[in-house]
XYZ file of C-alpha atoms in Angstrom:
781
model
C 94.558 96.711 142.316
C 95.347 94.958 145.613
C 95.879 98.159 147.626
C 92.550 99.554 146.430
C 90.729 96.360 147.364
C 92.406 96.188 150.748
C 90.934 99.563 151.581
C 87.482 98.217 150.703
C 87.981 95.113 152.810
C 89.143 96.540 156.116
C 90.761 94.690 159.039
C 87.453 94.528 160.867
C 85.835 92.737 157.928
C 88.637 90.181 157.798
C 88.378 89.610 161.513
C 84.653 89.055 161.235
C 85.157 86.408 158.599
C 87.934 84.567 160.402
C 86.934 81.679 162.798
C 87.285 82.597 166.456
C 90.402 81.033 167.999
C 88.836 81.244 171.500
C 86.724 78.165 170.844
C 89.827 76.042 170.732
C 88.602 73.930 167.826
C 90.764 73.057 164.855
C 89.829 74.473 161.504
C 88.747 71.095 160.128
C 86.337 70.692 162.998
C 84.459 73.799 161.927
C 83.684 72.296 158.516
C 80.962 69.816 157.566
C 81.998 66.206 157.649
C 82.139 65.835 153.869
C 84.353 68.844 153.342
C 87.010 68.463 155.976
C 89.401 66.997 153.471
C 89.444 70.240 151.560
C 90.614 72.340 154.487
C 94.233 71.964 153.452
C 93.511 73.782 150.250
C 91.910 76.782 151.982
C 88.434 77.963 152.793
C 86.369 80.102 150.383
C 84.514 82.784 152.312
C 81.611 84.652 150.915
C 80.281 87.864 152.343
C 77.637 90.225 151.002
C 75.426 89.774 148.030
C 76.850 90.396 144.559
C 80.109 91.722 146.015
C 82.671 89.127 144.953
C 84.976 89.055 141.934
C 86.426 85.921 140.406
C 90.081 86.650 141.265
C 91.595 84.305 143.842
C 94.862 84.707 145.700
C 96.314 82.368 148.347
C 98.216 83.622 151.365
C 99.544 80.881 153.614
C 100.614 81.481 157.202
C 102.683 78.620 158.587
C 102.692 77.972 162.325
C 104.966 75.389 163.807
C 104.260 73.715 167.111
C 106.807 72.101 169.343
C 107.635 68.573 168.283
C 105.689 68.797 164.987
C 107.606 68.507 161.712
C 104.720 69.251 159.416
C 103.551 72.806 158.711
C 100.040 73.735 159.659
C 97.710 74.499 156.736
C 97.139 78.223 156.007
C 93.800 79.881 155.424
C 92.960 81.163 151.950
C 90.718 84.091 151.266
C 89.329 85.567 148.069
C 89.592 89.253 147.265
C 86.411 91.192 147.641
C 85.406 94.230 145.644
C 82.695 96.814 145.767
C 80.913 95.979 142.519
C 79.305 99.391 142.150
C 82.695 101.012 142.682
C 84.323 98.643 140.194
C 81.657 99.436 137.610
C 82.205 103.125 138.212
C 85.914 102.699 137.530
C 85.256 100.775 134.312
C 82.757 103.309 133.024
C 84.471 106.544 134.010
C 88.172 105.729 134.137
C 88.917 103.360 131.261
C 87.724 105.393 128.281
C 88.738 108.876 127.193
C 85.734 109.533 124.946
C 82.098 108.592 125.370
C 81.659 107.876 121.683
C 83.699 104.657 121.873
C 80.670 102.846 123.334
C 79.366 102.299 119.805
C 82.690 100.875 118.662
C 82.685 98.365 121.532
C 79.079 97.270 121.042
C 79.459 96.923 117.269
C 82.636 94.908 117.839
C 80.703 92.609 120.194
C 78.007 92.198 117.537
C 80.669 91.397 114.938
C 82.148 88.758 117.257
C 78.703 87.205 117.727
C 78.320 86.934 113.963
C 81.810 85.487 113.597
C 81.101 82.876 116.267
C 77.957 81.851 114.425
C 79.897 81.562 111.198
C 82.531 79.363 112.853
C 79.940 77.052 114.398
C 77.983 76.783 111.158
C 80.913 74.988 109.530
C 80.212 71.889 111.606
C 76.560 72.524 112.414
C 74.576 74.196 109.635
C 71.376 74.132 111.715
C 72.507 77.217 113.675
C 71.879 79.330 110.574
C 68.328 78.128 110.086
C 65.646 80.830 109.894
C 67.990 83.585 111.033
C 68.264 85.743 107.954
C 71.429 87.440 106.738
C 74.480 87.984 108.962
C 74.225 91.721 109.610
C 74.117 94.493 112.210
C 71.387 97.132 112.413
C 71.497 100.312 114.510
C 68.344 102.350 115.076
C 68.491 105.605 117.055
C 65.207 107.090 118.290
C 65.529 110.826 119.049
C 61.995 111.034 120.464
C 62.394 108.164 122.938
C 66.085 108.868 123.588
C 67.184 105.316 122.821
C 69.619 103.445 120.589
C 68.873 99.878 119.524
C 71.665 97.663 118.179
C 70.558 94.344 116.686
C 72.694 91.540 115.298
C 71.754 88.165 113.850
C 74.652 86.415 115.559
C 74.986 83.489 117.932
C 72.911 84.942 120.784
C 73.149 83.790 124.418
C 71.412 81.345 126.724
C 70.472 82.210 130.294
C 73.675 80.700 131.674
C 75.751 82.547 129.084
C 74.052 85.795 130.064
C 75.095 85.278 133.666
C 78.565 84.189 132.638
C 79.322 86.884 130.037
C 77.325 89.928 131.185
C 77.032 89.129 134.857
C 80.765 88.594 135.388
C 82.955 91.636 134.990
C 86.149 91.127 132.942
C 84.884 87.773 131.673
C 85.476 87.751 127.913
C 83.159 85.391 126.070
C 85.253 85.811 122.948
C 88.428 84.769 124.771
C 86.704 81.657 126.116
C 85.383 80.851 122.648
C 88.849 81.179 121.109
C 90.345 79.009 123.827
C 87.775 76.293 123.197
C 88.415 76.398 119.452
C 92.158 76.164 119.971
C 91.739 73.131 122.208
C 89.652 71.491 119.487
C 92.100 72.684 116.804
C 89.269 74.293 114.864
C 90.610 77.847 114.743
C 92.132 79.108 111.522
C 95.166 81.359 111.428
C 93.166 84.373 110.283
C 90.254 84.801 112.646
C 88.276 88.001 112.852
C 87.256 87.915 116.508
C 87.902 91.204 118.251
C 87.130 90.927 121.982
C 89.951 90.559 124.499
C 89.255 92.022 127.909
C 85.598 91.416 128.748
C 84.766 95.000 129.691
C 83.705 96.486 126.338
C 80.010 95.828 126.941
C 79.997 97.996 130.068
C 81.068 101.037 128.006
C 77.346 101.272 127.201
C 76.921 102.883 130.619
C 79.057 105.799 129.427
C 75.930 107.203 127.786
C 73.069 105.009 129.062
C 71.266 105.067 132.384
C 69.702 101.683 131.643
C 70.635 98.837 129.300
C 68.255 96.098 128.158
C 69.629 93.067 126.322
C 67.216 90.701 124.563
C 68.863 87.579 123.175
C 67.951 84.307 121.498
C 70.413 81.444 121.028
C 69.989 78.575 118.541
C 70.772 76.262 121.461
C 67.443 76.983 123.157
C 63.859 77.810 122.268
C 63.584 80.496 124.898
C 64.454 84.150 124.602
C 65.845 85.970 127.632
C 66.097 89.595 128.697
C 69.028 90.953 130.711
C 68.408 94.355 132.299
C 70.619 96.578 134.451
C 70.886 100.197 135.518
C 74.041 102.287 135.584
C 74.311 102.851 139.346
C 73.224 99.406 140.448
C 75.350 96.442 141.550
C 72.752 93.899 140.431
C 70.921 92.883 137.292
C 67.726 91.096 136.298
C 67.253 88.181 133.902
C 63.779 87.200 132.788
C 62.188 85.266 129.976
C 60.658 87.159 127.076
C 56.938 86.508 126.760
C 55.782 89.205 124.341
C 55.304 87.555 120.902
C 55.877 90.862 119.110
C 59.384 91.192 120.601
C 60.573 87.704 119.769
C 63.820 87.354 117.791
C 64.579 84.616 115.315
C 68.201 84.545 116.406
C 70.773 86.969 117.756
C 70.920 89.827 120.247
C 69.209 93.189 120.563
C 70.697 95.816 122.884
C 68.621 98.857 123.792
C 70.346 101.811 125.447
C 68.193 104.293 127.356
C 70.349 107.386 127.055
C 71.087 109.823 129.836
C 69.504 113.256 129.644
C 72.830 114.896 128.821
C 73.574 112.483 125.981
C 70.182 112.169 124.315
C 70.584 115.065 121.908
C 74.041 113.969 120.718
C 73.898 110.193 120.462
C 70.239 109.794 119.499
C 70.953 111.815 116.364
C 70.977 109.475 113.316
C 73.643 111.554 111.556
C 75.912 111.317 114.580
C 75.494 107.545 114.749
C 76.214 107.278 111.026
C 79.426 109.274 111.485
C 80.612 107.132 114.405
C 80.037 103.925 112.466
C 81.985 105.273 109.483
C 84.821 106.361 111.762
C 85.222 103.323 114.014
C 83.567 100.366 112.287
C 83.747 101.202 108.591
C 85.749 98.075 107.780
C 83.941 95.506 109.921
C 83.466 92.428 107.731
C 79.667 92.325 108.210
C 77.224 94.888 106.772
C 76.113 97.584 109.219
C 72.815 99.341 108.519
C 71.710 102.522 110.256
C 68.224 104.015 110.394
C 68.383 107.271 108.446
C 65.994 109.956 107.283
C 65.968 110.262 103.497
C 64.165 112.318 100.911
C 62.806 111.561 97.465
C 60.849 113.361 94.752
C 57.444 112.027 93.774
C 54.771 113.140 91.328
C 51.282 113.736 92.661
C 48.072 114.635 90.860
C 46.643 118.091 91.383
C 42.959 118.721 90.598
C 41.985 122.165 89.280
C 38.742 123.555 87.729
C 38.971 125.243 84.299
C 38.821 128.984 84.591
C 35.887 130.748 82.901
C 34.013 127.554 82.198
C 31.350 125.730 84.028
C 32.247 122.108 84.496
C 29.965 119.276 85.119
C 30.022 117.563 88.414
C 33.102 115.306 88.595
C 34.662 116.845 85.490
C 38.030 118.222 86.521
C 41.355 118.855 84.870
C 44.139 116.651 86.169
C 47.657 118.123 86.576
C 50.801 116.571 88.003
C 53.360 118.269 90.199
C 56.620 117.155 91.790
C 57.076 117.321 95.561
C 59.829 116.213 97.953
C 58.821 113.862 100.713
C 60.848 112.540 103.604
C 60.900 108.975 104.774
C 62.969 106.653 106.997
C 64.886 103.645 105.723
C 67.953 101.516 106.371
C 71.235 102.717 104.871
C 74.471 100.753 104.539
C 77.146 102.568 106.547
C 80.244 100.509 105.785
C 80.244 100.119 102.033
C 83.998 100.820 101.720
C 85.872 97.527 101.850
C 89.230 97.059 103.630
C 91.502 97.077 100.621
C 94.539 96.084 102.692
C 93.020 92.654 103.378
C 93.221 91.747 99.679
C 96.116 90.409 97.651
C 98.046 93.386 96.153
C 98.198 91.587 92.795
C 94.402 91.594 92.599
C 93.926 95.330 93.303
C 93.846 97.820 90.442
C 95.477 101.245 90.531
C 92.090 102.935 90.315
C 90.905 101.001 93.383
C 93.861 102.240 95.426
C 93.180 105.823 94.371
C 89.456 105.538 95.110
C 90.106 104.081 98.560
C 92.585 106.889 99.306
C 90.117 109.606 98.376
C 87.268 108.093 100.389
C 89.294 107.194 103.468
C 91.147 110.512 103.773
C 88.713 112.944 102.089
C 91.207 113.875 99.374
C 90.453 115.116 95.876
C 93.826 114.501 94.194
C 95.277 111.111 93.330
C 98.269 110.101 95.475
C 101.772 110.290 94.030
C 102.501 106.712 95.099
C 101.250 103.896 97.292
C 102.679 100.824 99.002
C 100.576 97.757 99.874
C 102.386 95.109 101.890
C 102.018 92.404 104.499
C 104.645 91.800 107.176
C 104.970 88.364 108.699
C 107.242 86.781 111.264
C 107.821 88.280 114.687
C 105.236 90.982 114.041
C 102.338 90.466 111.649
C 100.413 93.373 110.199
C 98.976 94.619 106.926
C 99.293 98.160 105.677
C 98.573 100.490 102.782
C 100.618 103.710 102.708
C 100.194 106.733 100.432
C 102.258 109.762 99.423
C 99.731 112.645 99.044
C 99.491 114.544 95.800
C 100.105 117.891 97.490
C 101.306 119.360 100.770
C 98.805 120.424 103.477
C 97.226 123.805 102.858
C 97.426 124.751 106.531
C 100.830 125.568 107.973
C 99.719 124.081 111.296
C 99.680 120.603 109.773
C 103.267 120.836 108.536
C 105.784 119.064 110.784
C 102.966 118.135 113.153
C 103.385 114.626 114.630
C 99.647 114.510 115.462
C 98.284 114.915 111.952
C 95.879 111.926 112.203
C 97.223 110.664 108.882
C 97.892 107.103 110.073
C 94.795 105.158 111.072
C 95.416 102.155 113.306
C 93.042 99.193 113.130
C 92.946 95.978 115.103
C 91.082 93.290 113.186
C 89.502 95.974 110.967
C 88.157 97.962 113.956
C 89.446 101.524 114.183
C 91.485 102.094 117.333
C 93.156 105.479 117.021
C 94.732 108.038 114.725
C 96.195 110.141 117.529
C 99.868 109.202 117.679
C 102.812 111.254 118.862
C 105.585 109.661 116.849
C 104.974 106.033 117.903
C 104.515 104.691 114.363
C 106.122 107.408 112.210
C 108.771 110.047 112.931
C 107.832 113.695 112.696
C 109.489 114.276 109.332
C 107.281 111.578 107.752
C 104.068 112.944 109.241
C 102.783 113.709 105.732
C 102.464 109.989 104.886
C 98.878 108.718 105.003
C 97.666 105.175 105.351
C 96.188 102.397 107.448
C 97.872 99.802 109.630
C 95.954 96.695 110.702
C 97.350 94.160 113.148
C 95.947 91.334 115.233
C 98.479 91.420 118.075
C 99.152 95.041 118.946
C 99.889 95.810 122.619
C 96.839 97.908 123.548
C 95.641 98.939 126.954
C 92.236 97.806 128.197
C 90.404 100.789 126.728
C 91.951 99.903 123.345
C 92.763 103.568 122.834
C 96.447 103.756 123.763
C 99.265 102.021 121.927
C 101.695 100.926 124.603
C 105.414 101.362 124.032
C 107.030 98.011 123.433
C 109.502 96.171 121.246
C 106.685 95.236 118.851
C 105.830 98.888 118.278
C 109.482 99.726 117.581
C 109.712 96.914 115.038
C 106.522 98.103 113.333
C 107.831 101.658 113.175
C 111.113 100.517 111.637
C 109.374 98.506 108.918
C 106.859 101.238 108.106
C 109.635 103.814 107.757
C 111.626 101.475 105.520
C 108.632 100.887 103.243
C 108.058 104.627 103.042
C 111.647 105.219 101.914
C 111.276 102.522 99.258
C 108.080 104.186 98.052
C 109.755 107.611 97.783
C 112.785 106.121 96.048
C 110.485 104.508 93.477
C 109.098 107.959 92.666
C 112.653 109.302 92.253
C 113.641 106.436 89.928
C 110.692 106.921 87.574
C 111.360 108.080 84.036
C 108.739 110.765 84.549
C 110.683 113.288 86.617
C 107.662 115.526 87.068
C 106.314 113.297 89.851
C 109.436 113.665 91.966
C 109.557 117.366 91.170
C 106.058 117.643 92.675
C 107.188 115.594 95.643
C 110.222 117.832 96.165
C 108.155 121.006 96.015
C 105.669 119.652 98.546
C 107.757 117.477 100.856
C 111.426 118.207 100.122
C 111.725 120.120 103.391
C 110.511 117.035 105.278
C 113.406 114.972 103.879
C 115.893 117.629 104.969
C 114.351 117.684 108.430
C 114.908 113.917 108.559
C 118.647 114.447 108.013
C 118.635 116.539 111.184
C 116.384 114.420 113.394
C 117.091 110.853 112.256
C 120.800 110.134 112.067
C 120.109 106.413 111.712
C 118.434 106.881 108.305
C 120.730 109.535 106.834
C 122.065 107.099 104.237
C 118.514 106.574 102.963
C 117.585 110.254 103.125
C 120.663 111.808 101.484
C 120.000 110.407 97.955
C 116.488 111.890 98.123
C 117.681 115.490 98.598
C 117.609 117.927 95.684
C 119.386 121.297 95.226
C 120.098 123.926 92.595
C 123.732 124.355 91.560
C 126.001 126.671 89.604
C 125.657 124.351 86.583
C 121.936 123.670 87.046
C 120.202 126.909 87.927
C 116.803 125.844 86.604
C 116.633 122.131 87.497
C 117.227 120.514 90.868
C 119.964 117.888 91.040
C 120.709 115.091 93.476
C 123.920 114.546 95.398
C 124.561 111.487 93.232
C 124.476 113.647 90.107
C 126.859 116.145 91.701
C 129.363 113.430 92.606
C 129.173 111.917 89.106
C 129.958 115.326 87.560
C 132.953 115.978 89.845
C 136.427 115.951 88.260
C 138.843 113.392 89.654
C 140.960 116.086 91.291
C 138.039 117.505 93.283
C 138.024 116.150 96.839
C 135.004 117.913 98.358
C 131.415 118.939 97.697
C 131.208 122.736 97.668
C 128.106 124.690 98.676
C 126.964 128.181 99.553
C 123.942 129.065 101.705
C 121.971 132.232 100.890
C 118.427 133.539 101.085
C 117.618 133.288 97.362
C 118.780 131.798 94.105
C 119.709 135.218 92.729
C 121.849 135.977 95.773
C 123.645 132.666 95.388
C 124.366 133.205 91.682
C 125.886 136.685 92.253
C 127.808 135.956 95.471
C 131.499 136.987 95.247
C 132.561 133.682 96.877
C 131.834 131.870 93.581
C 134.177 133.808 91.287
C 137.300 131.642 91.413
C 135.351 128.360 91.549
C 133.393 129.268 88.433
C 136.662 130.063 86.644
C 137.917 126.577 87.542
C 134.620 124.989 86.370
C 133.883 123.653 89.862
C 130.172 123.060 90.551
C 128.728 124.651 93.696
C 125.443 123.678 95.359
C 123.032 126.516 96.140
C 121.325 126.101 99.530
C 118.505 128.605 99.367
C 116.009 127.210 101.888
C 116.452 127.981 105.598
C 116.700 124.297 106.534
C 119.277 123.417 103.851
C 122.417 124.502 105.657
C 121.539 122.719 108.908
C 120.693 119.526 107.003
C 124.022 119.535 105.117
C 125.965 120.212 108.298
C 124.319 117.177 109.909
C 125.225 114.988 106.920
C 128.884 116.134 107.006
C 129.900 113.729 104.217
C 128.385 111.953 101.231
C 130.120 109.009 99.580
C 133.312 109.894 101.462
C 133.243 113.464 100.136
C 133.179 116.237 102.726
C 130.799 119.179 102.437
C 132.698 122.491 102.320
C 131.134 125.939 102.801
C 132.859 128.311 100.353
C 131.904 131.320 102.501
C 134.192 130.217 105.338
C 137.929 130.583 105.826
C 140.651 128.154 104.739
C 139.080 127.342 101.390
C 141.452 124.960 99.610
C 141.195 124.814 95.819
C 144.506 123.053 95.183
C 146.164 125.947 93.302
C 148.899 127.082 95.692
C 152.004 128.374 93.884
C 155.060 130.557 94.533
C 153.627 133.604 92.755
C 150.793 133.828 95.241
C 153.211 133.537 98.124
C 155.137 136.504 96.727
C 151.860 138.448 96.377
C 151.050 137.755 100.012
C 154.397 139.151 101.096
C 153.965 142.191 98.853
C 150.601 143.039 100.351
C 151.427 142.240 103.974
C 151.844 145.945 104.742
C 148.422 146.755 103.206
C 146.740 143.965 105.175
C 148.225 145.255 108.421
C 147.208 148.833 107.607
C 143.599 147.852 106.774
C 143.417 145.754 109.975
C 144.590 148.810 111.909
C 141.814 150.925 110.383
C 139.043 148.367 110.985
C 140.164 147.369 114.475
C 137.997 144.740 116.189
C 135.484 144.620 113.369
C 137.544 141.867 111.726
C 139.786 139.154 113.126
C 142.373 139.559 110.373
C 142.927 140.766 106.819
C 144.408 138.464 104.189
C 144.832 137.901 100.463
C 141.855 136.021 98.968
C 141.985 132.769 97.013
C 138.356 132.945 95.907
C 138.045 136.396 94.250
C 138.647 137.337 90.639
C 136.518 140.414 89.904
C 135.369 141.760 93.293
C 137.750 143.917 95.360
C 137.019 142.238 98.680
C 134.817 139.807 100.589
C 134.042 139.067 104.217
C 134.279 135.394 105.194
C 133.315 133.762 108.476
C 135.468 131.653 110.732
C 135.681 127.911 110.382
C 133.815 127.176 113.620
C 131.293 130.016 113.763
C 127.994 130.727 112.089
C 127.971 131.600 108.430
C 126.388 134.856 107.288
C 123.241 132.963 106.291
C 122.980 131.164 109.646
C 123.551 134.404 111.532
C 120.708 136.009 109.598
C 118.392 133.097 110.393
C 119.210 133.066 114.093
C 118.586 136.790 114.412
C 115.146 136.282 112.851
C 114.065 133.701 115.466
C 111.114 134.967 117.474
C 112.161 133.190 120.638
C 115.882 133.081 119.868
C 118.526 133.510 122.545
C 120.170 136.852 121.802
C 122.879 136.174 124.392
C 124.308 133.396 122.209
C 124.599 135.578 119.097
C 127.949 137.064 120.036
C 129.301 133.696 121.142
C 128.227 131.777 118.040
C 128.687 134.534 115.481
C 132.296 133.596 114.967
C 135.108 135.795 113.749
C 135.028 137.690 110.467
C 137.975 137.691 108.087
C 138.419 140.465 105.513
C 139.858 139.108 102.253
C 141.116 141.422 99.504
C 141.749 140.865 95.799
C 145.267 142.139 94.946
C 144.411 142.351 91.242
C 141.568 144.842 91.681
C 142.247 148.585 90.956
C 140.727 149.739 94.252
C 143.054 147.483 96.243
C 146.041 148.650 94.221
C 145.106 152.293 94.901
C 144.792 151.574 98.614
C 148.157 149.827 98.548
C 149.683 152.971 97.089
C 147.940 155.130 99.701
C 149.230 152.851 102.446
C 152.807 153.297 101.253
C 152.726 156.977 100.259
C 150.070 158.599 102.470
C 148.941 156.212 105.261
C 147.253 159.030 107.215
C 145.040 160.158 104.341
C 141.472 160.788 105.485
C 140.078 159.885 102.091
C 141.936 156.561 102.124
C 140.637 155.702 105.593
C 137.085 156.588 104.571
C 137.480 154.405 101.486
C 138.523 151.466 103.693
C 135.462 151.949 105.906
C 133.182 152.097 102.878
C 134.876 149.057 101.352
C 134.313 147.043 104.542
C 130.652 147.975 104.886
C 130.031 147.237 101.202
C 131.654 143.818 101.696
C 129.259 143.216 104.596
C 126.291 143.486 102.256
C 127.787 141.582 99.321
C 128.843 138.746 101.665
C 125.375 138.317 103.133
C 125.779 140.159 106.433
C 123.611 142.993 107.720
C 125.344 146.314 108.450
C 124.930 147.596 111.969
C 123.835 151.053 110.757
C 122.316 151.055 107.256
C 121.614 154.783 107.455
C 125.249 155.556 108.224
C 126.325 153.415 105.280
C 123.874 155.269 103.059
C 125.326 158.599 104.148
C 128.832 157.489 103.219
C 127.652 156.355 99.780
C 125.901 159.690 99.183
C 129.052 161.493 100.206
C 131.206 159.507 97.808
C 128.693 160.122 95.037
C 128.785 163.856 95.720
C 132.541 163.865 95.398
C 132.450 161.813 92.209
C 129.685 163.850 90.561
C 130.755 167.314 91.623
C 130.401 169.707 88.637
C 130.363 166.895 86.104
C 127.347 168.246 84.220
C 128.363 171.928 84.236
C 127.234 173.132 87.656
C 128.437 176.780 88.141
C 131.080 177.687 90.681
C 128.680 179.879 92.691
C 126.181 177.076 92.964
C 128.942 174.681 93.956
C 130.070 177.051 96.698
C 126.541 177.218 98.079
C 126.403 173.412 98.279
C 127.492 172.155 101.675
C 129.269 168.906 101.028
C 129.555 168.097 104.717
C 125.820 168.434 105.233
C 126.172 171.356 107.738
C 123.559 173.607 106.090
C 121.847 176.073 108.399
C 118.387 175.297 109.663
C 115.416 176.805 107.905
C 117.060 177.039 104.496
C 114.806 175.599 101.820
C 116.792 173.657 99.227
C 116.577 175.101 95.741
C 116.083 172.913 92.719
C 118.857 173.634 90.214
C 118.158 173.039 86.549
C 121.084 171.685 84.483
C 122.884 174.591 82.793
C 124.012 172.619 79.823
C 123.512 169.226 78.221
C 126.482 167.111 77.217
C 126.568 166.082 73.571
C 126.817 162.504 72.452
C 130.351 163.065 71.190
C 131.717 163.955 74.627
C 133.072 161.202 76.855
C 130.538 160.324 79.577
C 131.736 157.597 82.016
C 128.160 157.070 83.347
C 126.815 156.089 79.920
C 126.713 152.433 78.936
């Protein structure tokens, strides 16, 4: 602030204030006789009217003269400030939204009521003839005004000058200081004010502010009046008997032209009170238009009959009439301020629905108070269902956590300060008396206190979720998993510090539980003693996982395999790496160890070495190597990925990224290894072809088709699906040729190679004969 003020108070101004050295008089000589003794402490200079602030800073300049041992006294000056400029900064630079003016003024009214309540403990006369402790807000759309009235402590003339006439002078802070000195302040006070600038937020929307106040300390009522662009104010005594107050303060805001239509609207005022001041401890009434049905008498003459004078038939009808009346705006009570043992389950659910506009009961709640280094109260909820909008999922700015300071709403716009992104679905309120806020009370400053709060809130959330998982009714956690299971998996990726808390909350399908989700704890409990790892496979669906060829040998050995069927599953497991000292192993990658190595398999490897080399020669760079498989029992072959590259599932996901880096696909794809099953008839036939006729065209085409079929069955995408389809059609043509009695002439006309001349219309051939049931048909079941 000093640089800004120094520009206001230029060198010429300082020179004008400084005594002229040309007169040759000492500084003490320039002062009146009675004040010379104070010259050592500095001189207070005043310049201009209404242009000083209360800050004081001393700057001593020591000058030594020859032969003198004592330092000469320095001159002290007070900072000066342009009051109109300072007001402009407070009004236009402190607050992000105009609507906070009502929060600040209602908070001031609440403090005035709290002060009165404190003083009434020792002096009950301050409550005499003042009515109930309440706040009333009356907008007037026609006049363009808002009137806020409280029945609090009020102010005297001197207090008006001290509190409203001095910028950044907090009356609440002075009151608290006085109570502390007298040891009259309890541990749980409800006073809100801190900075002494909240009142001036009224000028965000008002061009003129009139304050009428009456204190129990005096019989007189005073009016404080100021305009937005003025550096001065007026205080006068109220003389109109009709405007006299019994006790308290009445603030009238004369709204600007641009703000009249918005903030003079009673519905808008009602909404702001419910948003910012819903849990203020005193009742807040707003002036609202209401409607009611009434019955009125309707006079009608009987038709077709002459009636005597005054003889009429009376009928009643119902009409709707509008009227204005006071309406309580803060009827919802702050449930977090109560003892958790005294709050019923239905009260928690009702508060949740009202506070967050929900229609379903929450799955769980946690009500707790934290004391010690950081003190705050909180109520947290797990919603009954996930957000309907995809934009709200994984959004750190969901406005689900509402921050209060002494029951006054501060903000719900956080970017991960109180909760990490993966817990953004949690809803609740946090109320603290000592949060580090900036002056506008809108921004939560980063500090050690905030980090401690975040840690404790996250821990309570984990405890709440674990309680749902431990319930006997498993349906609740099933609902939680369906709605928020992905959030827990995201936490395993983003929050390495809480992985031990997150891992037990994960749920997956498995080869032994295809209908019910199981936890990692259940998997480990079901493991045989000889099993050293947790096996998993990542695919795009449950059906794909169940039919994957990688499972064949593991299912024979009764080894359970986790099915990771959601896109985030594989990344989450890779970030966990281990669980209870058991490593996670992807069965679709190379070097799968099942603990069944024996000499017979070594002999099989040697026997089929020639076939592996021949197949590798046919496939070339498409595969890194060809080897005998340990994981196949019924399939002829499978394509596995390298240990350090992407799996087939991860490769598919990365290709689908809208903004993915295609240049990294080749680098991260990893090598592909072609594994064959030596016990399968196709592999045995190819082994014979390799030994007897290695140059056979049919054998080479069979290898190509076998590789591309393995691509699909292993979860990869073939580079040319149409080319693969053509090869399959060709093989089918060879296999089906003449099987159902096609004539030789028709067979000759069929071009197997697909080189038919252009313009020839294909002819539909009817089957010449039908096979009987007694004949052997390999295509029949």
